[in-house]
C-alpha positions as MATLAB code, in Angstrom:
seq = 'PLPLKAIGYSVKNGGVPEVVIMDDENIYVVHVGENFGKRYQVMSLTPNRVEIHDASTQQVVQLPIAP';
ca = [
       0.000    0.000    0.000;
       1.041    3.566   -0.649;
       2.120    5.679    2.338;
      -0.521    8.252    1.367;
      -3.824    9.381    2.831;
      -6.380   11.581    1.063;
      -7.707   13.946    3.714;
      -9.779   16.489    1.798;
     -11.520   17.480   -1.410;
     -12.646   20.859   -2.691;
     -13.549   22.647   -5.896;
     -11.697   25.881   -6.643;
     -13.191   28.904   -8.359;
     -13.769   27.950  -11.955;
     -14.819   24.415  -11.051;
     -11.339   22.867  -10.768;
     -11.357   19.994   -8.234;
      -8.410   19.513   -5.899;
      -7.466   16.950   -3.288;
      -5.401   17.256   -0.123;
      -3.045   14.286    0.315;
      -0.593   13.638    3.117;
       2.313   11.268    3.508;
       4.636   10.751    6.471;
       6.281   14.158    6.052;
       4.296   16.427    3.723;
       0.860   17.712    2.820;
       0.077   18.235   -0.876;
      -2.782   20.094   -2.577;
      -2.948   18.643   -6.075;
      -5.142   18.542   -9.171;
      -5.740   15.973  -11.919;
      -2.591   15.521  -13.994;
      -0.223   16.969  -11.398;
       2.816   15.154  -10.045;
       3.749   15.180   -6.357;
       6.057   13.448   -3.915;
       8.674   12.666   -6.593;
       6.846    9.559   -7.847;
       3.065   10.076   -7.836;
       0.606   11.533  -10.327;
      -3.102   12.238   -9.849;
      -4.931   10.380  -12.623;
      -8.556   11.109  -11.687;
     -10.499   12.686   -8.878;
     -14.047   12.564   -7.502;
     -15.440   13.814   -4.172;
     -15.104   10.252   -2.806;
     -11.821    8.930   -4.213;
      -8.571    9.825   -5.929;
      -6.739    7.602   -8.400;
      -2.946    7.850   -8.197;
      -0.234    6.457  -10.455;
       2.953    5.359   -8.679;
       5.845    5.763  -11.136;
       8.156    3.528   -9.093;
       5.871    0.484   -9.370;
       3.831    1.490  -12.443;
       0.672    0.731  -10.450;
      -2.498    2.777  -10.257;
      -4.275    2.777   -6.897;
      -7.452    4.368   -5.620;
      -7.549    6.086   -2.249;
     -10.772    6.968   -0.484;
     -11.087   10.613    0.500;
     -11.817   11.074    4.196;
     -15.102   12.924    4.817;
];
């Protein structure tokens, strides 16, 4: 499992969704298509889950977004 936790979701002005993700050391606010944490990319995003590509393993995983 990835050392990541999705802790929030919001929609910015203009309708752009973003997700707040934390790992052991950092908190990231990211959007679909953005890279973060040196090896992850947000592939898709809904209010309930985020799909993340891990470049080190070439796997795509879905994380639930905490309410």
